[in-house]
Amino acid sequence: MKWFASELHTHTLHSDGRQTLEDLAAGAAELGFDAIALTDHNTMSGLIGRAEIGQKYGIHIIPGMEWTTFYGHMVTIGLEAFADWRDVNRHDIGKGIAAVHQHGGIAGIAHPFRIGSPACTGCYWEYELNDWNQVDYIEVWSGTFPSILRSNHRAFKLWTQKLNEGYRITATSGRDWHTQEPTDDPISVTYLGIEEIDETRQSESSLEGHSGMNTYAEYGEAWSGSVDERSLINSLRKGRATVTMGPLLTLTISSDEIIYSLGAVIPAQQNRSQSVDAKLLAHVALDFTVRAGKWSMPEQTLTLKLCSNLGEEQQVKTEWHPNQQRINFSMPLKIGIAPESCRKWIRAECWGTIRGAYVQIAFTNAIYFEEGD
């Protein structure tokens, strides 16, 4: 998997930001980002010249817009045409999301529990959603040093609740970046993954699984040295994303000769098999080489967790020192689970100390389990 460091919530002076698109691109490149989404409030005018600016700074600029209303803020990304935010009310946001999808975009709930009016008009999510299947992602970490904020704890809990209810929704971070003023706070990154397959193998990438330890591929594209914004949007839509304030945390699950990556669905027979030969192995990795020099944390003992709708399934403590580039471990998952307590999803989390606080440093999106009869 090739991972692209992305910032998915930004603003320019075309709305309430205090930066041009070129300022934003230059600042993002300086911080080691590969991609940004420009999500100005209720306008897409700030995207003028994005191709030239993106090429100048070597960064992908994804088109977007933040629907900014009295009842909530919704980030829309990847639209091929303007979807009008004015024709929705508190009870029919689903109609607006459908319009976004019709125009080729995806829709995410921004900072759902941030304080609302009068401090921030519409920041608190009050829309009534009749079908959570419409929601592509939830911004569970908002702002800088996001994992210490109570509003983000609530957003993370909401995402977990929806996973438990059977919805397959991606979780992201978003700085809500308005200005180029420097900050000492830790910055979170959403990494979007694209499968690394050579060109002779790309035609196979739509298969449900491969033998010979190839990665599970439900993917519409594969990375072979280049990528475009549409590929990144598709990765976000499919849940091939992992979020961190430091090292890149990844999770895969292997069964026999098949590997399932983030966003993939493991067939029911794999989750409930009673065979003594059947094995589900979870593989967790931390890569400390990403965005080198752009983040820091002290030498410490890190806690790596596997969490699911069944709760915390596994926990491993591991020592990390600043010269260490990677940490890898594998562990078996329990199988033959009773139907009344079936595993629906699983994710990895990394906990440790940053700025003197013991916090969640990183988390992956989920790998899902098909529910059988």
Short mmCIF file of N, CA and C in Angstrom, two decimals, residues 193-261:
data_model
loop_
_atom_site.label_atom_id
_atom_site.label_comp_id
_atom_site.label_asym_id
_atom_site.label_seq_id
_atom_site.Cartn_x
_atom_site.Cartn_y
_atom_site.Cartn_z
N GLY A 193 -4.72 5.36 1.44
CA GLY A 193 -3.93 4.27 0.88
C GLY A 193 -4.38 3.86 -0.51
N ILE A 194 -3.41 3.68 -1.38
CA ILE A 194 -3.66 3.15 -2.72
C ILE A 194 -2.76 1.94 -2.92
N GLU A 195 -3.36 0.88 -3.41
CA GLU A 195 -2.67 -0.39 -3.57
C GLU A 195 -1.50 -0.28 -4.54
N GLU A 196 -0.35 -0.78 -4.14
CA GLU A 196 0.82 -0.80 -5.01
C GLU A 196 0.84 -2.11 -5.79
N ILE A 197 0.53 -2.00 -7.08
CA ILE A 197 0.53 -3.16 -7.96
C ILE A 197 1.20 -2.74 -9.26
N ASP A 198 2.04 -3.59 -9.80
CA ASP A 198 2.66 -3.22 -11.06
C ASP A 198 1.62 -3.26 -12.17
N GLU A 199 1.94 -2.63 -13.29
CA GLU A 199 0.96 -2.44 -14.35
C GLU A 199 0.41 -3.75 -14.90
N THR A 200 1.19 -4.81 -14.86
CA THR A 200 0.71 -6.09 -15.39
C THR A 200 -0.32 -6.72 -14.49
N ARG A 201 -0.42 -6.21 -13.23
CA ARG A 201 -1.35 -6.78 -12.27
C ARG A 201 -2.58 -5.91 -12.07
N GLN A 202 -2.61 -4.71 -12.65
CA GLN A 202 -3.70 -3.80 -12.37
C GLN A 202 -5.05 -4.36 -12.79
N SER A 203 -5.08 -5.17 -13.83
CA SER A 203 -6.35 -5.70 -14.29
C SER A 203 -6.96 -6.65 -13.27
N GLU A 204 -6.15 -7.13 -12.33
CA GLU A 204 -6.64 -8.05 -11.32
C GLU A 204 -7.21 -7.34 -10.11
N SER A 205 -7.08 -6.00 -10.07
CA SER A 205 -7.35 -5.29 -8.83
C SER A 205 -8.82 -5.23 -8.45
N SER A 206 -9.72 -5.70 -9.30
CA SER A 206 -11.13 -5.69 -8.93
C SER A 206 -11.58 -7.00 -8.31
N LEU A 207 -10.66 -7.97 -8.17
CA LEU A 207 -11.03 -9.26 -7.60
C LEU A 207 -11.22 -9.14 -6.10
N GLU A 208 -11.96 -10.07 -5.52
CA GLU A 208 -12.23 -10.01 -4.09
C GLU A 208 -11.04 -10.46 -3.26
N GLY A 209 -10.17 -11.24 -3.81
CA GLY A 209 -9.01 -11.67 -3.06
C GLY A 209 -8.02 -12.33 -4.00
N HIS A 210 -6.78 -12.41 -3.57
CA HIS A 210 -5.75 -13.01 -4.41
C HIS A 210 -5.01 -14.07 -3.61
N SER A 211 -4.49 -15.05 -4.32
CA SER A 211 -3.64 -16.02 -3.66
C SER A 211 -2.22 -15.50 -3.64
N GLY A 212 -1.35 -16.20 -2.93
CA GLY A 212 0.04 -15.81 -2.89
C GLY A 212 0.30 -14.57 -2.07
N MET A 213 -0.54 -14.33 -1.03
CA MET A 213 -0.36 -13.22 -0.10
C MET A 213 -0.45 -11.86 -0.78
N ASN A 214 -1.25 -11.74 -1.80
CA ASN A 214 -1.51 -10.44 -2.39
C ASN A 214 -2.61 -9.76 -1.59
N THR A 215 -2.63 -8.44 -1.62
CA THR A 215 -3.58 -7.71 -0.81
C THR A 215 -4.98 -7.81 -1.37
N TYR A 216 -5.95 -7.96 -0.45
CA TYR A 216 -7.36 -7.95 -0.82
C TYR A 216 -7.64 -6.68 -1.62
N ALA A 217 -8.31 -6.83 -2.75
CA ALA A 217 -8.50 -5.68 -3.63
C ALA A 217 -9.95 -5.57 -4.05
N GLU A 218 -10.62 -4.59 -3.52
CA GLU A 218 -11.95 -4.24 -3.96
C GLU A 218 -11.80 -2.88 -4.66
N TYR A 219 -10.56 -2.63 -5.09
CA TYR A 219 -10.14 -1.29 -5.42
C TYR A 219 -10.32 -1.01 -6.90
N GLY A 220 -10.70 0.20 -7.22
CA GLY A 220 -10.91 0.58 -8.60
C GLY A 220 -9.65 1.07 -9.28
N GLU A 221 -8.57 1.24 -8.54
CA GLU A 221 -7.34 1.71 -9.13
C GLU A 221 -6.16 1.15 -8.35
N ALA A 222 -5.01 1.18 -8.94
CA ALA A 222 -3.81 0.70 -8.27
C ALA A 222 -2.70 1.70 -8.51
N TRP A 223 -1.81 1.82 -7.54
CA TRP A 223 -0.71 2.77 -7.64
C TRP A 223 0.46 2.12 -8.35
N SER A 224 0.91 2.74 -9.43
CA SER A 224 2.06 2.20 -10.16
C SER A 224 3.03 3.33 -10.49
N GLY A 225 3.18 4.26 -9.55
CA GLY A 225 4.11 5.35 -9.71
C GLY A 225 3.43 6.70 -9.87
N SER A 226 2.12 6.73 -10.07
CA SER A 226 1.40 7.99 -10.19
C SER A 226 0.01 7.82 -9.61
N VAL A 227 -0.62 8.93 -9.28
CA VAL A 227 -1.94 8.90 -8.68
C VAL A 227 -2.64 10.21 -9.02
N ASP A 228 -3.97 10.19 -9.06
CA ASP A 228 -4.70 11.43 -9.27
C ASP A 228 -5.66 11.64 -8.11
N GLU A 229 -6.30 12.82 -8.11
CA GLU A 229 -7.19 13.17 -7.00
C GLU A 229 -8.36 12.19 -6.89
N ARG A 230 -8.87 11.71 -8.01
CA ARG A 230 -10.00 10.81 -7.98
C ARG A 230 -9.64 9.50 -7.26
N SER A 231 -8.42 9.03 -7.42
CA SER A 231 -7.98 7.83 -6.71
C SER A 231 -7.98 8.05 -5.20
N LEU A 232 -7.54 9.22 -4.77
CA LEU A 232 -7.51 9.53 -3.35
C LEU A 232 -8.93 9.63 -2.79
N ILE A 233 -9.83 10.24 -3.54
CA ILE A 233 -11.23 10.35 -3.12
C ILE A 233 -11.83 8.96 -2.98
N ASN A 234 -11.53 8.08 -3.92
CA ASN A 234 -12.06 6.72 -3.86
C ASN A 234 -11.52 5.96 -2.65
N SER A 235 -10.26 6.20 -2.30
CA SER A 235 -9.70 5.57 -1.11
C SER A 235 -10.43 6.04 0.14
N LEU A 236 -10.73 7.33 0.21
CA LEU A 236 -11.47 7.86 1.34
C LEU A 236 -12.86 7.25 1.41
N ARG A 237 -13.52 7.15 0.28
CA ARG A 237 -14.86 6.58 0.23
C ARG A 237 -14.85 5.14 0.73
N LYS A 238 -13.84 4.38 0.39
CA LYS A 238 -13.80 2.95 0.72
C LYS A 238 -13.18 2.65 2.08
N GLY A 239 -12.76 3.69 2.81
CA GLY A 239 -12.24 3.46 4.15
C GLY A 239 -10.78 3.05 4.20
N ARG A 240 -10.05 3.26 3.11
CA ARG A 240 -8.62 2.95 3.12
C ARG A 240 -7.87 4.16 3.69
N ALA A 241 -8.05 4.38 4.99
CA ALA A 241 -7.52 5.57 5.63
C ALA A 241 -7.09 5.26 7.05
N THR A 242 -6.06 5.96 7.50
CA THR A 242 -5.57 5.82 8.86
C THR A 242 -5.13 7.20 9.34
N VAL A 243 -5.34 7.49 10.62
CA VAL A 243 -5.19 8.84 11.16
C VAL A 243 -4.15 8.83 12.26
N THR A 244 -3.30 9.87 12.30
CA THR A 244 -2.22 9.89 13.28
C THR A 244 -1.74 11.31 13.56
N MET A 245 -1.17 11.50 14.77
CA MET A 245 -0.43 12.71 15.10
C MET A 245 1.07 12.46 15.03
N GLY A 246 1.46 11.27 14.59
CA GLY A 246 2.88 10.93 14.54
C GLY A 246 3.15 9.82 13.55
N PRO A 247 3.46 8.61 14.04
CA PRO A 247 3.80 7.50 13.14
C PRO A 247 2.59 6.99 12.37
N LEU A 248 2.86 6.40 11.22
CA LEU A 248 1.81 5.80 10.39
C LEU A 248 1.45 4.44 10.98
N LEU A 249 0.19 4.27 11.36
CA LEU A 249 -0.32 3.02 11.93
C LEU A 249 -1.14 2.30 10.88
N THR A 250 -0.83 1.04 10.63
CA THR A 250 -1.57 0.27 9.64
C THR A 250 -1.99 -1.08 10.23
N LEU A 251 -3.03 -1.64 9.62
CA LEU A 251 -3.58 -2.93 10.05
C LEU A 251 -3.98 -3.72 8.82
N THR A 252 -3.58 -4.97 8.77
CA THR A 252 -4.09 -5.92 7.79
C THR A 252 -4.44 -7.20 8.53
N ILE A 253 -5.30 -8.01 7.93
CA ILE A 253 -5.65 -9.32 8.48
C ILE A 253 -5.44 -10.36 7.40
N SER A 254 -4.76 -11.43 7.73
CA SER A 254 -4.51 -12.49 6.76
C SER A 254 -5.29 -13.74 7.14
N SER A 255 -5.73 -14.43 6.10
CA SER A 255 -6.41 -15.72 6.26
C SER A 255 -5.89 -16.62 5.16
N ASP A 256 -5.18 -17.66 5.56
CA ASP A 256 -4.51 -18.52 4.59
C ASP A 256 -3.61 -17.65 3.70
N GLU A 257 -3.92 -17.53 2.42
CA GLU A 257 -3.04 -16.78 1.53
C GLU A 257 -3.69 -15.48 1.06
N ILE A 258 -4.68 -15.02 1.77
CA ILE A 258 -5.36 -13.77 1.42
C ILE A 258 -5.10 -12.73 2.51
N ILE A 259 -4.81 -11.50 2.11
CA ILE A 259 -4.63 -10.40 3.05
C ILE A 259 -5.75 -9.39 2.84
N TYR A 260 -6.40 -9.01 3.93
CA TYR A 260 -7.47 -8.02 3.89
C TYR A 260 -6.96 -6.71 4.46
N SER A 261 -7.14 -5.63 3.70
CA SER A 261 -6.66 -4.32 4.10
C SER A 261 -7.80 -3.48 4.65
#
